[in-house]
Amino acid sequence: MPVTAETAAALARADEHSAHNYSPLPVVIESGAGAWVRGIDGVDYLDVLAGYSALNFGHAHPELLAIAHEQLGRLTLTSRAFQHDRFAAFCADVARLCGKDAVLPMNTGAEAVETGLKLARKWGYEVKGVRADCAEIITCSGNFHGRTIGIVGFSSDPDAREGFGPFPAGFPSVEYGSLDAMANAISADTVAVLVEPIQGEAGVLVPPDGYLAGVRRLCDDHGILMLADEIQSGLGRTGDTFACDHEGVVPDVYILGKALGGGIVPVSAVVADRDVMDVIGPGRHGSTFGGNALACAVGSGVVRLLETGEYQRRSRQLGEHLHGLLKELPPDRVTEVRGRGLWAGVQLAPGQPSARVICERLLARRVLAKDAHEGTIRIAPPLVITREELAWAVGQLADALVG
Ligand SMILES: *Cc1c(COP(=O)(O)O)cnc(C)c1O
């Protein structure tokens, strides 16, 4: 299925006046519903990326859309200078979902991560008594936490880092998955560790069993905070509300984003108990759009969906189905399939075409997927996808691997 002239023209038009910080697959989408999107070429594509998990509930989820439409006509933004009538409920809803006391709403994931880092540093100085301006937060190799200067400074990806220095100090990095490395990096100045329960951008890397519980134990033993970046792994993606749930681990700070906005608006949040959150007082942190009325209404809707348990159940059951199907892919082409729930990283064998080429072939077969690092195809469909659609998508992948 070749790219139509209209699609090619639309892509060229975008190229003309947009920054070239992405290299999207050659498709131009005009509408979407559930797990499907329609291109301006009139073709329906199955979306198995789901906006990097920002679309866990699919495109145009009817309940979320109704909430957004109603809220759009009533009130969208007050700034935090004034309070609006959706704010209290949103904070209570997200706090309840996390089993925590307090919520600090932001917009994007990167902002929520930055907020978590600021919170941990201030807690370190005020509660733990770390020397002024010496706080360290341990990070992990292969991490992805967003694109701010602060965050890319502790990225191990040269594309994310190079050309953007100098970077803030105080973020030592240790090998992801190694408790020994983490233990060795902890010093008297350590205030927190920042960890993805599963590393999405790195290629859906699942740490060894017991890793998260071990991180929790280390944090307890040393009196430091465990910050879990659940922006991509959370909110149903892995078959539980949070990926930390698989090891029964409760971090001190949840960092949420992506699906919290229902695929409609950017909504992110940092969630913690009072003893941590209350080190941030009035005027010490904020955001013009953070916690706006539209975001809060949609975010509360997302929590309501998650509290039914239906999406976690779907992710768990369909995830087993997905991983069962992916295991059948030919071992000469696929060396490993990683992941949990409706989330998979399909590792291509050496000598195979690049993951990008496979994704281009998938596009021609009406499946939208995305390559991650190191020859990995990432599969993270909306949790509303059906068994039949999943089987069809994996069938297309099997064919795309061949040519
Ligand atoms: C996407 C992502 C972020 C950054 O979120 P943005 O909304 O793009 O700023 C941070 N952490 C993880 C784990 C992510 O997947």
Short mmCIF file of C-alpha atoms and ligand atoms in Angstrom, two decimals:
data_model
loop_
_atom_site.label_atom_id
_atom_site.label_comp_id
_atom_site.label_asym_id
_atom_site.label_seq_id
_atom_site.Cartn_x
_atom_site.Cartn_y
_atom_site.Cartn_z
CA MET A 1 0.00 0.00 0.00
CA PRO A 2 1.96 3.00 -1.25
CA VAL A 3 1.71 6.45 0.31
CA THR A 4 -0.94 8.42 -1.59
CA ALA A 5 -0.10 11.71 -3.32
CA GLU A 6 -2.31 13.54 -0.84
CA THR A 7 -0.48 12.04 2.15
CA ALA A 8 2.91 12.78 0.59
CA ALA A 9 1.87 16.40 -0.01
CA ALA A 10 0.59 16.79 3.55
CA LEU A 11 3.87 15.42 4.94
CA ALA A 12 5.89 17.76 2.75
CA ARG A 13 3.77 20.71 3.88
CA ALA A 14 4.40 19.85 7.52
CA ASP A 15 8.12 19.50 6.85
CA GLU A 16 8.26 23.02 5.47
CA HIS A 17 7.41 24.90 8.66
CA SER A 18 7.79 22.41 11.49
CA ALA A 19 10.93 21.73 13.44
CA HIS A 20 12.36 18.40 12.37
CA ASN A 21 12.66 16.89 15.83
CA TYR A 22 10.70 13.76 14.87
CA SER A 23 10.75 11.44 11.89
CA PRO A 24 7.17 10.17 11.83
CA LEU A 25 6.02 7.23 9.74
CA PRO A 26 4.46 8.42 6.48
CA VAL A 27 0.83 8.55 7.55
CA VAL A 28 -1.42 11.54 8.28
CA ILE A 29 -4.26 10.76 10.68
CA GLU A 30 -7.52 12.65 10.63
CA SER A 31 -9.73 10.79 13.11
CA GLY A 32 -9.78 7.98 15.61
CA ALA A 33 -12.12 5.81 17.65
CA GLY A 34 -11.14 3.05 20.06
CA ALA A 35 -8.05 1.26 18.78
CA TRP A 36 -8.45 2.52 15.22
CA VAL A 37 -7.46 5.70 13.43
CA ARG A 38 -8.26 6.87 9.92
CA GLY A 39 -5.73 8.47 7.61
CA ILE A 40 -6.46 11.25 5.13
CA ASP A 41 -5.94 8.46 2.60
CA GLY A 42 -9.26 7.01 3.83
CA VAL A 43 -7.49 3.94 5.23
CA ASP A 44 -8.22 2.62 8.73
CA TYR A 45 -5.14 1.73 10.75
CA LEU A 46 -4.94 -0.26 13.99
CA ASP A 47 -3.04 1.83 16.53
CA VAL A 48 -0.80 -0.44 18.60
CA LEU A 49 1.29 2.41 20.01
CA ALA A 50 -1.53 4.28 21.75
CA GLY A 51 0.41 7.54 21.98
CA TYR A 52 3.16 5.85 24.02
CA SER A 53 0.45 4.84 26.53
CA ALA A 54 -1.22 8.25 26.62
CA LEU A 55 -4.20 6.57 24.93
CA ASN A 56 -4.70 3.60 27.26
CA PHE A 57 -8.47 4.07 26.98
CA GLY A 58 -8.36 4.39 23.21
CA HIS A 59 -9.24 7.26 20.94
CA ALA A 60 -12.45 9.14 21.67
CA HIS A 61 -13.46 7.12 24.73
CA PRO A 62 -17.20 7.92 25.01
CA GLU A 63 -17.25 8.60 28.76
CA LEU A 64 -14.13 10.73 28.71
CA LEU A 65 -15.34 12.61 25.66
CA ALA A 66 -18.68 13.36 27.32
CA ILE A 67 -16.88 14.66 30.40
CA ALA A 68 -14.57 16.82 28.27
CA HIS A 69 -17.40 18.22 26.16
CA GLU A 70 -19.45 19.12 29.19
CA GLN A 71 -16.48 20.72 30.91
CA LEU A 72 -15.38 22.64 27.78
CA GLY A 73 -18.66 24.50 27.71
CA ARG A 74 -18.60 25.29 31.41
CA LEU A 75 -15.08 26.13 32.59
CA THR A 76 -11.59 25.28 31.38
CA LEU A 77 -9.06 27.40 33.26
CA THR A 78 -8.90 29.65 36.28
CA SER A 79 -5.17 29.38 37.04
CA ARG A 80 -4.34 28.28 40.55
CA ALA A 81 -4.77 31.86 41.77
CA PHE A 82 -8.42 30.91 42.16
CA GLN A 83 -9.83 27.53 42.90
CA HIS A 84 -12.36 25.80 40.66
CA ASP A 85 -15.01 23.23 41.47
CA ARG A 86 -13.22 20.24 39.87
CA PHE A 87 -9.97 20.60 41.77
CA ALA A 88 -10.80 18.99 45.12
CA ALA A 89 -12.36 15.93 43.52
CA PHE A 90 -9.44 15.40 41.15
CA CYS A 91 -6.90 15.52 43.95
CA ALA A 92 -8.99 13.21 46.12
CA ASP A 93 -9.51 10.79 43.21
CA VAL A 94 -5.84 10.53 42.26
CA ALA A 95 -4.76 10.33 45.91
CA ARG A 96 -7.22 7.47 46.48
CA LEU A 97 -6.01 5.63 43.38
CA CYS A 98 -2.46 5.83 44.70
CA GLY A 99 -3.29 5.25 48.37
CA LYS A 100 -1.51 8.51 49.19
CA ASP A 101 -2.43 11.75 50.92
CA ALA A 102 -1.70 14.51 48.46
CA VAL A 103 -1.48 15.36 44.77
CA LEU A 104 0.51 18.05 43.00
CA PRO A 105 -0.90 18.42 39.48
CA MET A 106 1.21 19.42 36.49
CA ASN A 107 0.73 18.98 32.74
CA THR A 108 3.39 16.95 30.99
CA GLY A 109 5.36 13.99 32.20
CA ALA A 110 8.66 15.85 32.18
CA GLU A 111 7.19 18.55 34.42
CA ALA A 112 5.95 15.93 36.85
CA VAL A 113 9.40 14.30 36.96
CA GLU A 114 11.02 17.71 37.58
CA THR A 115 8.47 18.29 40.33
CA GLY A 116 9.31 14.94 41.91
CA LEU A 117 13.02 15.80 41.83
CA LYS A 118 12.43 19.20 43.43
CA LEU A 119 10.21 17.62 46.06
CA ALA A 120 12.85 15.00 46.88
CA ARG A 121 15.65 17.55 47.13
CA LYS A 122 13.67 19.85 49.41
CA TRP A 123 12.62 16.88 51.55
CA GLY A 124 16.27 15.85 51.70
CA TYR A 125 17.36 19.24 53.03
CA GLU A 126 14.46 19.87 55.39
CA VAL A 127 13.65 16.42 56.70
CA LYS A 128 16.73 14.28 56.16
CA GLY A 129 19.15 17.12 56.90
CA VAL A 130 21.41 16.76 53.89
CA ARG A 131 24.14 19.43 53.45
CA ALA A 132 22.95 22.49 51.51
CA ASP A 133 23.17 22.09 47.72
CA CYS A 134 24.66 18.59 47.97
CA ALA A 135 21.56 16.42 47.52
CA GLU A 136 21.94 13.45 45.20
CA ILE A 137 19.20 11.55 43.44
CA ILE A 138 20.24 8.20 42.01
CA THR A 139 19.06 7.53 38.45
CA CYS A 140 19.30 4.45 36.24
CA SER A 141 21.09 3.78 32.97
CA GLY A 142 18.79 3.60 29.96
CA ASN A 143 16.24 5.83 31.65
CA PHE A 144 13.72 8.00 29.90
CA HIS A 145 12.09 10.67 32.05
CA GLY A 146 11.44 13.45 29.54
CA ARG A 147 13.25 16.23 27.74
CA THR A 148 14.03 19.11 30.09
CA ILE A 149 17.64 20.20 30.61
CA GLY A 150 17.57 18.74 34.11
CA ILE A 151 16.27 15.39 32.94
CA VAL A 152 18.36 14.89 29.80
CA GLY A 153 21.41 15.67 31.93
CA PHE A 154 21.12 12.19 33.47
CA SER A 155 20.07 10.40 30.30
CA SER A 156 22.47 7.79 28.94
CA ASP A 157 21.19 8.36 25.40
CA PRO A 158 23.64 10.58 23.48
CA ASP A 159 20.82 11.82 21.21
CA ALA A 160 18.97 13.12 24.26
CA ARG A 161 22.03 14.69 25.89
CA GLU A 162 24.62 15.84 23.42
CA GLY A 163 24.64 19.51 22.57
CA PHE A 164 22.42 20.49 25.47
CA GLY A 165 24.88 20.88 28.36
CA PRO A 166 25.86 22.10 30.88
CA PHE A 167 23.60 20.06 33.12
CA PRO A 168 22.65 20.29 36.80
CA ALA A 169 24.78 18.15 39.11
CA GLY A 170 23.60 15.63 41.66
CA PHE A 171 22.16 12.79 39.58
CA PRO A 172 24.53 9.84 39.67
CA SER A 173 23.50 7.02 37.36
CA VAL A 174 23.70 3.29 38.10
CA GLU A 175 23.00 0.20 36.03
CA TYR A 176 19.27 -0.48 35.75
CA GLY A 177 18.31 -3.76 37.39
CA SER A 178 21.36 -3.96 39.68
CA LEU A 179 20.65 -3.60 43.39
CA ASP A 180 24.37 -3.85 44.17
CA ALA A 181 25.12 -0.89 41.95
CA MET A 182 22.37 1.11 43.58
CA ALA A 183 23.47 0.19 47.10
CA ASN A 184 27.04 1.22 46.27
CA ALA A 185 25.91 4.60 44.98
CA ILE A 186 24.01 5.55 48.12
CA SER A 187 25.85 8.15 50.22
CA ALA A 188 25.04 10.45 53.11
CA ASP A 189 23.93 13.02 50.51
CA THR A 190 21.49 10.67 48.76
CA VAL A 191 17.90 11.81 49.13
CA ALA A 192 16.10 9.58 46.63
CA VAL A 193 16.24 7.11 43.78
CA LEU A 194 14.30 7.68 40.58
CA VAL A 195 13.27 4.52 38.78
CA GLU A 196 10.98 3.33 35.99
CA PRO A 197 9.36 0.05 37.13
CA ILE A 198 9.70 -1.06 33.50
CA GLN A 199 11.81 0.99 31.08
CA GLY A 200 9.57 1.78 28.13
CA GLU A 201 11.70 3.92 25.85
CA ALA A 202 14.72 1.70 26.44
CA GLY A 203 12.81 -1.10 24.71
CA VAL A 204 10.32 -2.33 27.33
CA LEU A 205 13.02 -3.61 29.67
CA VAL A 206 11.62 -5.54 32.62
CA PRO A 207 14.03 -5.58 35.58
CA PRO A 208 14.88 -8.87 37.32
CA ASP A 209 12.24 -10.27 39.69
CA GLY A 210 12.60 -8.71 43.11
CA TYR A 211 14.31 -5.57 41.82
CA LEU A 212 11.57 -3.13 42.78
CA ALA A 213 11.14 -4.76 46.19
CA GLY A 214 14.91 -4.52 46.60
CA VAL A 215 14.88 -0.82 45.69
CA ARG A 216 12.11 -0.32 48.24
CA ARG A 217 14.18 -2.09 50.89
CA LEU A 218 17.30 -0.05 50.10
CA CYS A 219 15.29 3.16 50.36
CA ASP A 220 13.85 2.07 53.72
CA ASP A 221 17.24 1.00 55.04
CA HIS A 222 18.89 4.31 54.11
CA GLY A 223 15.97 6.62 54.84
CA ILE A 224 15.68 7.89 51.27
CA LEU A 225 12.70 8.31 48.97
CA MET A 226 11.70 5.91 46.21
CA LEU A 227 10.35 7.89 43.26
CA ALA A 228 8.55 5.67 40.75
CA ASP A 229 8.11 7.12 37.28
CA GLU A 230 4.87 5.34 36.33
CA ILE A 231 4.15 7.78 33.50
CA GLN A 232 4.24 5.05 30.86
CA SER A 233 4.04 1.88 32.97
CA GLY A 234 1.12 2.97 35.15
CA LEU A 235 -2.64 3.29 34.84
CA GLY A 236 -3.40 -0.20 33.63
CA ARG A 237 -0.69 -0.75 31.06
CA THR A 238 0.90 -3.79 32.73
CA GLY A 239 -2.28 -5.47 34.00
CA ASP A 240 -2.34 -3.68 37.33
CA THR A 241 -2.99 -0.06 38.19
CA PHE A 242 0.75 0.46 38.68
CA ALA A 243 3.69 -1.61 37.52
CA CYS A 244 5.02 -1.43 41.11
CA ASP A 245 1.94 -3.45 42.18
CA HIS A 246 3.45 -6.59 40.63
CA GLU A 247 5.95 -6.72 43.44
CA GLY A 248 3.59 -5.31 46.05
CA VAL A 249 5.80 -2.24 46.20
CA VAL A 250 4.51 1.18 47.21
CA PRO A 251 6.92 3.98 46.30
CA ASP A 252 7.09 7.14 48.37
CA VAL A 253 6.28 9.21 45.32
CA TYR A 254 4.26 8.22 42.27
CA ILE A 255 4.94 10.24 39.13
CA LEU A 256 2.00 9.98 36.72
CA GLY A 257 1.23 11.39 33.31
CA LYS A 258 0.33 10.20 29.83
CA ALA A 259 -2.93 8.17 30.27
CA LEU A 260 -3.99 10.40 33.18
CA GLY A 261 -5.15 12.87 30.52
CA GLY A 262 -7.27 10.26 28.75
CA GLY A 263 -5.58 11.11 25.45
CA ILE A 264 -7.49 14.40 25.52
CA VAL A 265 -5.41 16.89 27.48
CA PRO A 266 -1.97 16.74 29.08
CA VAL A 267 -2.41 15.86 32.75
CA SER A 268 0.40 14.79 35.05
CA ALA A 269 0.77 14.56 38.79
CA VAL A 270 3.12 13.87 41.63
CA VAL A 271 1.51 11.91 44.44
CA ALA A 272 2.91 11.46 47.94
CA ASP A 273 2.03 11.42 51.61
CA ARG A 274 1.82 14.64 53.62
CA ASP A 275 5.20 14.18 55.35
CA VAL A 276 6.84 14.48 51.94
CA MET A 277 4.46 16.72 50.00
CA ASP A 278 4.22 19.38 52.66
CA VAL A 279 7.83 20.49 52.24
CA ILE A 280 6.49 22.44 49.24
CA GLY A 281 4.71 25.54 50.53
CA PRO A 282 2.88 28.36 48.74
CA GLY A 283 4.93 30.03 46.05
CA ARG A 284 7.60 27.31 45.98
CA HIS A 285 6.42 25.50 42.84
CA GLY A 286 3.59 25.77 40.36
CA SER A 287 2.23 25.79 36.84
CA THR A 288 -0.25 28.07 35.08
CA PHE A 289 -2.08 25.18 33.47
CA GLY A 290 -1.42 22.52 36.13
CA GLY A 291 -4.65 21.31 37.69
CA ASN A 292 -6.88 23.28 35.31
CA ALA A 293 -10.60 22.53 35.31
CA LEU A 294 -10.64 20.61 32.04
CA ALA A 295 -7.63 18.55 33.06
CA CYS A 296 -9.15 17.80 36.46
CA ALA A 297 -12.50 16.77 35.01
CA VAL A 298 -10.85 14.41 32.51
CA GLY A 299 -8.38 13.13 35.09
CA SER A 300 -11.18 12.30 37.50
CA GLY A 301 -12.91 10.47 34.65
CA VAL A 302 -9.76 8.44 34.08
CA VAL A 303 -9.61 7.48 37.76
CA ARG A 304 -13.27 6.39 37.61
CA LEU A 305 -12.49 4.14 34.63
CA LEU A 306 -9.53 2.62 36.45
CA GLU A 307 -11.54 2.06 39.63
CA THR A 308 -13.83 -0.33 37.74
CA GLY A 309 -10.80 -2.62 37.38
CA GLU A 310 -11.95 -3.47 33.87
CA TYR A 311 -8.95 -1.98 32.10
CA GLN A 312 -6.41 -3.64 34.36
CA ARG A 313 -8.24 -6.95 33.81
CA ARG A 314 -8.29 -6.48 30.05
CA SER A 315 -4.61 -5.64 30.06
CA ARG A 316 -3.80 -8.73 32.12
CA GLN A 317 -5.90 -11.16 30.09
CA LEU A 318 -5.23 -9.72 26.65
CA GLY A 319 -1.60 -9.29 27.63
CA GLU A 320 -1.30 -13.03 28.18
CA HIS A 321 -2.89 -13.57 24.79
CA LEU A 322 -0.53 -11.06 23.17
CA HIS A 323 2.60 -12.53 24.72
CA GLY A 324 1.44 -16.04 23.78
CA LEU A 325 1.06 -14.95 20.16
CA LEU A 326 4.38 -13.11 20.11
CA LYS A 327 6.20 -16.18 21.45
CA GLU A 328 5.24 -17.96 18.23
CA LEU A 329 7.20 -15.50 16.07
CA PRO A 330 10.11 -17.24 14.30
CA PRO A 331 13.21 -17.31 16.54
CA ASP A 332 15.52 -16.62 13.59
CA ARG A 333 13.84 -13.22 13.29
CA VAL A 334 12.87 -12.41 16.87
CA THR A 335 15.30 -13.19 19.68
CA GLU A 336 13.28 -11.99 22.64
CA VAL A 337 9.89 -10.66 23.62
CA ARG A 338 9.82 -8.62 26.82
CA GLY A 339 7.06 -6.91 28.70
CA ARG A 340 4.04 -7.33 30.89
CA GLY A 341 0.32 -6.92 30.27
CA LEU A 342 -0.54 -5.20 27.00
CA TRP A 343 3.02 -4.00 26.59
CA ALA A 344 5.72 -5.75 24.63
CA GLY A 345 9.16 -5.08 23.24
CA VAL A 346 9.90 -7.37 20.32
CA GLN A 347 13.65 -7.69 19.89
CA LEU A 348 14.74 -8.34 16.31
CA ALA A 349 17.53 -10.80 15.62
CA PRO A 350 20.89 -9.43 14.44
CA GLY A 351 20.98 -9.10 10.66
CA GLN A 352 17.25 -8.49 10.40
CA PRO A 353 15.94 -5.26 8.90
CA SER A 354 15.77 -2.39 11.38
CA ALA A 355 12.77 -1.99 13.64
CA ARG A 356 11.99 1.16 11.66
CA VAL A 357 11.78 -0.81 8.41
CA ILE A 358 9.51 -3.38 10.05
CA CYS A 359 7.29 -0.53 11.31
CA GLU A 360 7.12 0.87 7.76
CA ARG A 361 6.06 -2.55 6.54
CA LEU A 362 3.48 -2.70 9.33
CA LEU A 363 2.14 0.68 8.24
CA ALA A 364 1.63 -0.72 4.74
CA ARG A 365 -0.29 -3.53 6.45
CA ARG A 366 -2.47 -1.03 8.34
CA VAL A 367 -0.82 -1.44 11.74
CA LEU A 368 0.76 1.57 13.47
CA ALA A 369 3.65 0.57 15.70
CA LYS A 370 6.86 2.30 16.71
CA ASP A 371 10.46 1.25 16.99
CA ALA A 372 12.20 1.72 20.33
CA HIS A 373 15.94 1.54 20.92
CA GLU A 374 18.21 -1.24 19.67
CA GLY A 375 16.11 -2.99 17.11
CA THR A 376 13.03 -3.23 19.27
CA ILE A 377 9.45 -2.91 18.06
CA ARG A 378 7.26 -1.57 20.81
CA ILE A 379 3.70 -2.83 21.05
CA ALA A 380 1.42 -1.00 23.47
CA PRO A 381 -2.12 -1.00 22.11
CA PRO A 382 -5.03 0.80 23.72
CA LEU A 383 -6.47 -1.39 26.48
CA VAL A 384 -9.79 -1.39 24.60
CA ILE A 385 -8.34 -3.50 21.77
CA THR A 386 -10.03 -6.89 21.21
CA ARG A 387 -8.52 -10.38 21.11
CA GLU A 388 -9.27 -10.61 17.40
CA GLU A 389 -7.60 -7.29 16.66
CA LEU A 390 -4.54 -8.34 18.63
CA ALA A 391 -4.30 -11.63 16.76
CA TRP A 392 -4.67 -9.79 13.47
CA ALA A 393 -1.95 -7.29 14.39
CA VAL A 394 0.49 -10.04 15.40
CA GLY A 395 -0.32 -11.83 12.13
CA GLN A 396 0.60 -8.67 10.26
CA LEU A 397 3.82 -8.46 12.26
CA ALA A 398 4.68 -12.07 11.38
CA ASP A 399 4.19 -11.21 7.71
CA ALA A 400 6.11 -7.93 8.00
CA LEU A 401 9.09 -9.80 9.47
CA VAL A 402 9.26 -11.84 6.28
CA GLY A 403 8.93 -8.96 3.84
C1 LIG B 1 6.79 9.88 28.22
C2 LIG B 1 7.53 9.73 29.48
C3 LIG B 1 7.97 10.85 30.20
C4 LIG B 1 7.82 12.27 29.69
O1 LIG B 1 6.50 12.63 29.48
P1 LIG B 1 6.18 13.92 28.55
O2 LIG B 1 4.70 14.10 28.73
O3 LIG B 1 6.55 13.54 27.15
O4 LIG B 1 6.99 15.04 29.06
C5 LIG B 1 8.60 10.63 31.41
N1 LIG B 1 8.81 9.39 31.87
C6 LIG B 1 8.41 8.29 31.20
C7 LIG B 1 8.65 6.94 31.79
C8 LIG B 1 7.77 8.42 29.98
O5 LIG B 1 7.41 7.34 29.30
#
